[in-house]
XYZ file of N, CA and C in Angstrom:
456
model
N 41.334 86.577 31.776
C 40.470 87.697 31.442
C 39.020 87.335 31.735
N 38.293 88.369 32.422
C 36.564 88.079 32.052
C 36.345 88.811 31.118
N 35.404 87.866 30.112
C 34.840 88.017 28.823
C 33.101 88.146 29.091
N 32.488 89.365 28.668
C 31.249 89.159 28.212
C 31.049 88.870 27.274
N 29.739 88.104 27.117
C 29.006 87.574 25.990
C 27.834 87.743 25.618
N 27.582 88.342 24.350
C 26.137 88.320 23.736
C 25.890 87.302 22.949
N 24.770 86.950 22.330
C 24.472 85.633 22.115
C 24.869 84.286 22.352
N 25.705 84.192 23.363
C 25.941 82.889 23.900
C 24.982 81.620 24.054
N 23.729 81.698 23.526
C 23.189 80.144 23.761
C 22.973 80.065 22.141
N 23.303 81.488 20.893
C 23.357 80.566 19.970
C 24.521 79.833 19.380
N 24.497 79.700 18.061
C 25.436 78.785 17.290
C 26.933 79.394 17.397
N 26.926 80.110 16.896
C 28.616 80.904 16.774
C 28.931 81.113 18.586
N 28.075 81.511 18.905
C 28.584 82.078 20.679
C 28.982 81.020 21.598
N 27.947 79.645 21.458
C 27.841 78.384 22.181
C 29.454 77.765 21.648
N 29.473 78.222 20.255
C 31.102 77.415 20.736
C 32.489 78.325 20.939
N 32.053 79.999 21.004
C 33.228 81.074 21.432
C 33.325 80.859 22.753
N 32.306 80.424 23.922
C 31.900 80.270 24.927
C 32.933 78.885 25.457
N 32.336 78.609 24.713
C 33.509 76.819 24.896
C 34.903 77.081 24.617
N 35.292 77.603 23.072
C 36.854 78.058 23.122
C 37.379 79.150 24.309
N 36.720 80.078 24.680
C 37.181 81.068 25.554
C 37.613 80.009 27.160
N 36.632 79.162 27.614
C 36.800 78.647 28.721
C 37.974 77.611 28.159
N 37.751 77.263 27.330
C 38.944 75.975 27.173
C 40.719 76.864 27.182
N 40.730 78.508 26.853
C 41.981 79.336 27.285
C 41.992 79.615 28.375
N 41.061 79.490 29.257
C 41.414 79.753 30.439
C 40.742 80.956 30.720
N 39.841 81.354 30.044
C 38.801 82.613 30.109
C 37.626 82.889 31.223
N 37.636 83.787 32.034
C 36.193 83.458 33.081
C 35.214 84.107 31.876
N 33.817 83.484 31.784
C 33.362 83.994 30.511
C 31.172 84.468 31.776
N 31.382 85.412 31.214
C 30.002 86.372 31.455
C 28.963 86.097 30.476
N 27.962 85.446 30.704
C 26.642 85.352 29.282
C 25.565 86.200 29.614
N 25.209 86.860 28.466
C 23.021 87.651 28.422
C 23.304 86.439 28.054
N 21.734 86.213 28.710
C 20.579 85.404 27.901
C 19.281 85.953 28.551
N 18.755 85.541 27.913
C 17.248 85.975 27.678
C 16.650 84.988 29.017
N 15.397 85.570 29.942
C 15.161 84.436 30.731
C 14.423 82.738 30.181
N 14.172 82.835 28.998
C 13.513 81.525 28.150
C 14.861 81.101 27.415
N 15.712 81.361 26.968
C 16.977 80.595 26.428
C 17.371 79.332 27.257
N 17.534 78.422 26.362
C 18.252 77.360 26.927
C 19.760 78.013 27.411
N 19.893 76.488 28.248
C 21.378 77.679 28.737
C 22.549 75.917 29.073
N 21.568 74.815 28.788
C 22.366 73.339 29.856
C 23.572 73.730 28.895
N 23.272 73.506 27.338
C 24.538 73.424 26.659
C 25.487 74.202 26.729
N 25.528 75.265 27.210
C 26.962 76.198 27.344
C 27.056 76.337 29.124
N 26.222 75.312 30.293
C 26.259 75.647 31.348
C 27.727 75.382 32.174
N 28.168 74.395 31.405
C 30.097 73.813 31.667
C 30.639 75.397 31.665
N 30.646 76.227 30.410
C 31.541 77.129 30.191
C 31.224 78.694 30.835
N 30.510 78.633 31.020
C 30.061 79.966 31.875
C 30.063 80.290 33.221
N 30.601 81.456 33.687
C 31.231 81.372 35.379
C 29.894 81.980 36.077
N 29.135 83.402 34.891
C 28.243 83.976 35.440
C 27.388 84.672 33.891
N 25.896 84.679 35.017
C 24.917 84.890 33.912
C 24.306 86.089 34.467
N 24.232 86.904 33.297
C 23.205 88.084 33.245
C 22.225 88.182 31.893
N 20.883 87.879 33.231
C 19.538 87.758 32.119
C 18.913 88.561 32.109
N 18.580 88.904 31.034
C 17.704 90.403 30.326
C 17.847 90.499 28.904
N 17.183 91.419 28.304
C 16.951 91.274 26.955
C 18.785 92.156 26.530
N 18.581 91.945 25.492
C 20.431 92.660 24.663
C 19.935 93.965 24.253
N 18.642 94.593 24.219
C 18.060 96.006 24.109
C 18.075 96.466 25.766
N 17.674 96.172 27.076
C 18.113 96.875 28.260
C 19.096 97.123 28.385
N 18.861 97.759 28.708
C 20.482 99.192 29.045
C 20.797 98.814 30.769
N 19.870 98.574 31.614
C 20.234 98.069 32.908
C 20.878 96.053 32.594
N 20.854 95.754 31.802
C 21.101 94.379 31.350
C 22.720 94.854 30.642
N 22.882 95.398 29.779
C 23.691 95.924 29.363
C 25.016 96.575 30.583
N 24.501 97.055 31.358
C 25.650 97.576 32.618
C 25.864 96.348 32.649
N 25.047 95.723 33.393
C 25.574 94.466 34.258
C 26.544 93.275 33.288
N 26.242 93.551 32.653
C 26.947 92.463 31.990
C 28.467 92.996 31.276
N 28.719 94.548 31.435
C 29.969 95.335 31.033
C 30.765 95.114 31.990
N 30.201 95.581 32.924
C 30.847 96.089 34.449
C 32.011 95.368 34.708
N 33.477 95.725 35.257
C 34.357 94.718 35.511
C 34.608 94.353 34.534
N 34.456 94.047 33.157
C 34.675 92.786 32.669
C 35.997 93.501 31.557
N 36.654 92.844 30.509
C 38.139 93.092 30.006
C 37.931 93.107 28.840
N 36.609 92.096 28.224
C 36.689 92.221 26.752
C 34.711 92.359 26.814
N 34.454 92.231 25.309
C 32.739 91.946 25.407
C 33.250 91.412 23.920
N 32.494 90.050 23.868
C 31.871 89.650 22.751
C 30.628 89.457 21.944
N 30.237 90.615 21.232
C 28.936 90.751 20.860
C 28.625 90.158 19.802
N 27.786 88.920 19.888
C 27.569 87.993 18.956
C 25.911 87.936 18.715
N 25.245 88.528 19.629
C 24.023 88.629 19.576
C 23.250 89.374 18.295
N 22.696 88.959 17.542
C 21.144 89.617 16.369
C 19.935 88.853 16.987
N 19.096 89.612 17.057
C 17.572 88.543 17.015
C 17.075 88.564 15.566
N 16.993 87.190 14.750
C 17.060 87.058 13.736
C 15.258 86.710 13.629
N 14.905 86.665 14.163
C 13.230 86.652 14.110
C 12.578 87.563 12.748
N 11.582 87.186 11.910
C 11.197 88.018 11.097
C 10.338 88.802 11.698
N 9.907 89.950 11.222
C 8.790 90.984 12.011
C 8.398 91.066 11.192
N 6.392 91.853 11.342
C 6.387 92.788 10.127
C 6.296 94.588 10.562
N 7.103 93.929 11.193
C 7.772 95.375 11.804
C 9.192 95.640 11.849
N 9.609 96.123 10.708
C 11.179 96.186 10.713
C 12.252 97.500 11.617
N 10.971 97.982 11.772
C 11.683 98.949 12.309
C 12.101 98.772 14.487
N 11.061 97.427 14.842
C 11.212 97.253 15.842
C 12.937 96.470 16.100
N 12.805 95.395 15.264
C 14.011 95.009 15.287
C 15.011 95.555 14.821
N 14.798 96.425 13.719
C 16.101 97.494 13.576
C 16.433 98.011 14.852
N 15.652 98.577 15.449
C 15.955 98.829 16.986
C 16.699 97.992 18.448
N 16.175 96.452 18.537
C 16.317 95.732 18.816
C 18.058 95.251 18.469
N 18.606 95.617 16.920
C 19.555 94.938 16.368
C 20.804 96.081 16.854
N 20.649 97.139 15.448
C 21.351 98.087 14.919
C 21.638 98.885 16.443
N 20.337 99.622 16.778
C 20.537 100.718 18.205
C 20.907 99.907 19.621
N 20.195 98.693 19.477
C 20.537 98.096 21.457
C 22.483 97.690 20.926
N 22.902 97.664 19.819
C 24.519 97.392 19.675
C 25.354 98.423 19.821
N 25.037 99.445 19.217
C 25.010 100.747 19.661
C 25.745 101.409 21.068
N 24.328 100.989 21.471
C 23.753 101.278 23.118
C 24.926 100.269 24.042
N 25.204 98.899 23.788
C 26.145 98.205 24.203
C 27.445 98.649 24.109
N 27.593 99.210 22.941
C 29.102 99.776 22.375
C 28.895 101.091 23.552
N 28.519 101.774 23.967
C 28.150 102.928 24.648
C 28.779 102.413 26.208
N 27.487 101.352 26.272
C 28.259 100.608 28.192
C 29.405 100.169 28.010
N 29.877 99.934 27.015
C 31.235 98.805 27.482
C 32.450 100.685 27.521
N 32.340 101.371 26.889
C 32.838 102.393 26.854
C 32.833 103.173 27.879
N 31.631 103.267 28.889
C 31.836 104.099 29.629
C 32.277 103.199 31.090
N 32.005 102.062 30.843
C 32.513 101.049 31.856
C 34.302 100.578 31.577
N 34.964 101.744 30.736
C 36.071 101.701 30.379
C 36.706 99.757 29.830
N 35.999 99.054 28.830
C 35.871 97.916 28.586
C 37.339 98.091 27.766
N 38.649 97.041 27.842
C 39.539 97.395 26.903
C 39.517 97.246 25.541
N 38.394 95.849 25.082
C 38.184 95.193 23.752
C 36.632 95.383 23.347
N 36.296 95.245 22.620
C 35.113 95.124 22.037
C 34.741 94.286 20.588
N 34.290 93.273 20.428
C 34.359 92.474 19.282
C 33.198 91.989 19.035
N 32.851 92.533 17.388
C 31.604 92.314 16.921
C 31.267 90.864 16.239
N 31.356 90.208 16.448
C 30.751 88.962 15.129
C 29.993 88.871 14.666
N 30.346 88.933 13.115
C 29.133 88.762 12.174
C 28.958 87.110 11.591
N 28.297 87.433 10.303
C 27.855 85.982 10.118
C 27.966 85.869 8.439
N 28.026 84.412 8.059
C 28.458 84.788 6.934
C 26.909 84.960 5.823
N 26.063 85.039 6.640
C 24.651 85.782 6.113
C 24.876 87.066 5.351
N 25.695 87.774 5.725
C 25.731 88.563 5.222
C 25.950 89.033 3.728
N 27.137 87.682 3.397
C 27.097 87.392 1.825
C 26.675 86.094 1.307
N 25.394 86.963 0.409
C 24.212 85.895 -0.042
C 25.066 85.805 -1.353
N 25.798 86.561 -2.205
C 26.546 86.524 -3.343
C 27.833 86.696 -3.213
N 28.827 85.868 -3.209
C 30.182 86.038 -3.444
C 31.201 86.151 -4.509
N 31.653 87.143 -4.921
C 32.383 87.652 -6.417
C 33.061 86.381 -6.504
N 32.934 85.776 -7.591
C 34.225 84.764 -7.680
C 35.660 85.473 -8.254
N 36.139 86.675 -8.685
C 37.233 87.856 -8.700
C 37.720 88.217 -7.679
N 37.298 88.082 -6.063
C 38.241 88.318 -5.267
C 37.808 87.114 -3.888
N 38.797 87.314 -2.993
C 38.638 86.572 -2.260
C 37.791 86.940 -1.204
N 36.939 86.305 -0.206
C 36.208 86.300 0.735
C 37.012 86.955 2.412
N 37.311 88.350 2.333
C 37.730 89.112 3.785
C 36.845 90.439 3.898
N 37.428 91.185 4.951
C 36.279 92.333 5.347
C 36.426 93.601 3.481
N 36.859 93.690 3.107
C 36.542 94.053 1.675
C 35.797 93.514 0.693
N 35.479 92.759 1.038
C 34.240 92.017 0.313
C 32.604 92.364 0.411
N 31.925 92.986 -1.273
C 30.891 93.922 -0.265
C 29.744 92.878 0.367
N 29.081 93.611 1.137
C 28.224 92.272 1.557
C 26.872 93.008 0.979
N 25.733 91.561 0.352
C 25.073 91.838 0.061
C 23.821 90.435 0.449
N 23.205 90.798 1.421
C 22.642 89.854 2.464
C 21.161 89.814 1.787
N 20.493 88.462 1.773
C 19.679 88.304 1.130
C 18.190 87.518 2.200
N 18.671 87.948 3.123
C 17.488 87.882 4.380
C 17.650 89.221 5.525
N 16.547 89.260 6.062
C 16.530 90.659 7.195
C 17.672 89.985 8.551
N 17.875 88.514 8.758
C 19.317 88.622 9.898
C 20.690 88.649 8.694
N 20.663 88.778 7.713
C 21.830 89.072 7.376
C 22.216 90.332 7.012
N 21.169 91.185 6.791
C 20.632 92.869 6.448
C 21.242 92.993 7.992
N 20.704 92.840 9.595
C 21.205 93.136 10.318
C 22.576 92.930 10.771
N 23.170 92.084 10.748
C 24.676 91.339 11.004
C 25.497 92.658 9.813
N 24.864 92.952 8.932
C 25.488 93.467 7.769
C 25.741 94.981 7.841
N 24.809 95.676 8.743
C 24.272 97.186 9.494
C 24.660 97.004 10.459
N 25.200 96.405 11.537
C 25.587 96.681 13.021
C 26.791 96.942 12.855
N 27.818 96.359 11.776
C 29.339 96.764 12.337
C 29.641 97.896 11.789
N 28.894 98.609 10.196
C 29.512 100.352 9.733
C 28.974 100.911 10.885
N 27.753 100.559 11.484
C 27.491 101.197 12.659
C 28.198 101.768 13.832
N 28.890 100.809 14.257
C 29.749 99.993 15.481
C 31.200 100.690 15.174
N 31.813 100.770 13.894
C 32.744 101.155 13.377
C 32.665 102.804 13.910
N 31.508 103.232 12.727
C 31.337 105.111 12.813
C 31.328 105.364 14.204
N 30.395 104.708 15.104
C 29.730 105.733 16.579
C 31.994 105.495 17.247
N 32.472 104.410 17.275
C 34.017 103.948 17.290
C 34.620 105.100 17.742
C-alpha cells in the first residue's frame, strides 16, 4: 500500500513511519520545508513539502495514495488561538475533504494521550473516556477527531 503521512518528523509519526516501512508499506511524508527529515529519511519513498493548512500540499500528498495517516497538530502556543484553531481543527478538515475527493480508501486520525490531563480511576482508558486536555495541543488533538467524525 502507499501510505500518506502527516506529521511524520514528529514523535508518534517518526515511529508509524518506521513500523509502516518495516510491513512493507511505500510511505508518502508533509513536512514542512525547515523540519528535520535524516531521522525518518530510511523510511520514506517520497516527500511532499508544504505546510498541513495548503490545500495544493494537501492534493499532492492524497493523490494515488490507499490510506492517509494524519498525525499532524502544530502544538506551538499562540496568542492567537484562533490562528491555530485554523491551522489544527479546519486544515484537518480540509485534508479529510482531499483524501475524499481523491477517492482515498482509509483515513486515520491519531491523537495523543494529551488529551487526557485527568483519568477516572472508575473506568478504563478507550475512546469512551471523556477527554479533558489541560494544554491548547491537547484542546486540539481533542477537537479534530468529533470534527473529523461529524464532517465523516
Amino acid at each position: 500500500m502507499l501510505i500518506a503521512i502527516t506529521g511524520a518528523t514528529g514523535f508518534v509519526g517518526s515511529y508509524t513511519v518506521r513500523s509502516l516501512k518495516a510491513r512493507g508499506h511505500h510511505v508518502r511524508a508533509l513536512v514542512r520545508r525547515t523540519s528535520r527529515r535524516e531521522h525518518i529519511a530510511p523510511f520514506v519513498d517520497e516527500w511532499t513539502v508544504g505546510e498541513v493548512e495548503d490545500q495544493q500540499a494537501q492534493a499532492g500528498l492524497v493523490a494515488g495514495v490507499d490510506c492517509v495517516v494524519h498525525a499532524a497538530v502544530d502544538f506551538a502556543v499562540s496568542d492567537m488561538p484562533s490562528v491555530h484553531f485554523r491551522r489544527n481543527v479546519l486544515s484537518s478538515l480540509d485534508l479529510l475533504e482531499a483524501a475524499r475527493k481523491a477517492e482515498v480508501g482509509q483515513f486515520i486520525f491519531v491523537s495523543s494521550g494529551a488529551v487526557y490531563a485527568q483519568i477516572l480511576r472508575d473506568r478504563k482508558l478507550d475512546e469512551n473516556h471523556p477527554t479533558w486536555p489541560d494544554s491548547l495541543y491537547g484542546a486540539y488533538k481533542a477537537a479534530v477527531e468529533p470534527f473529523l467524525k461529524a464532517y465523516h
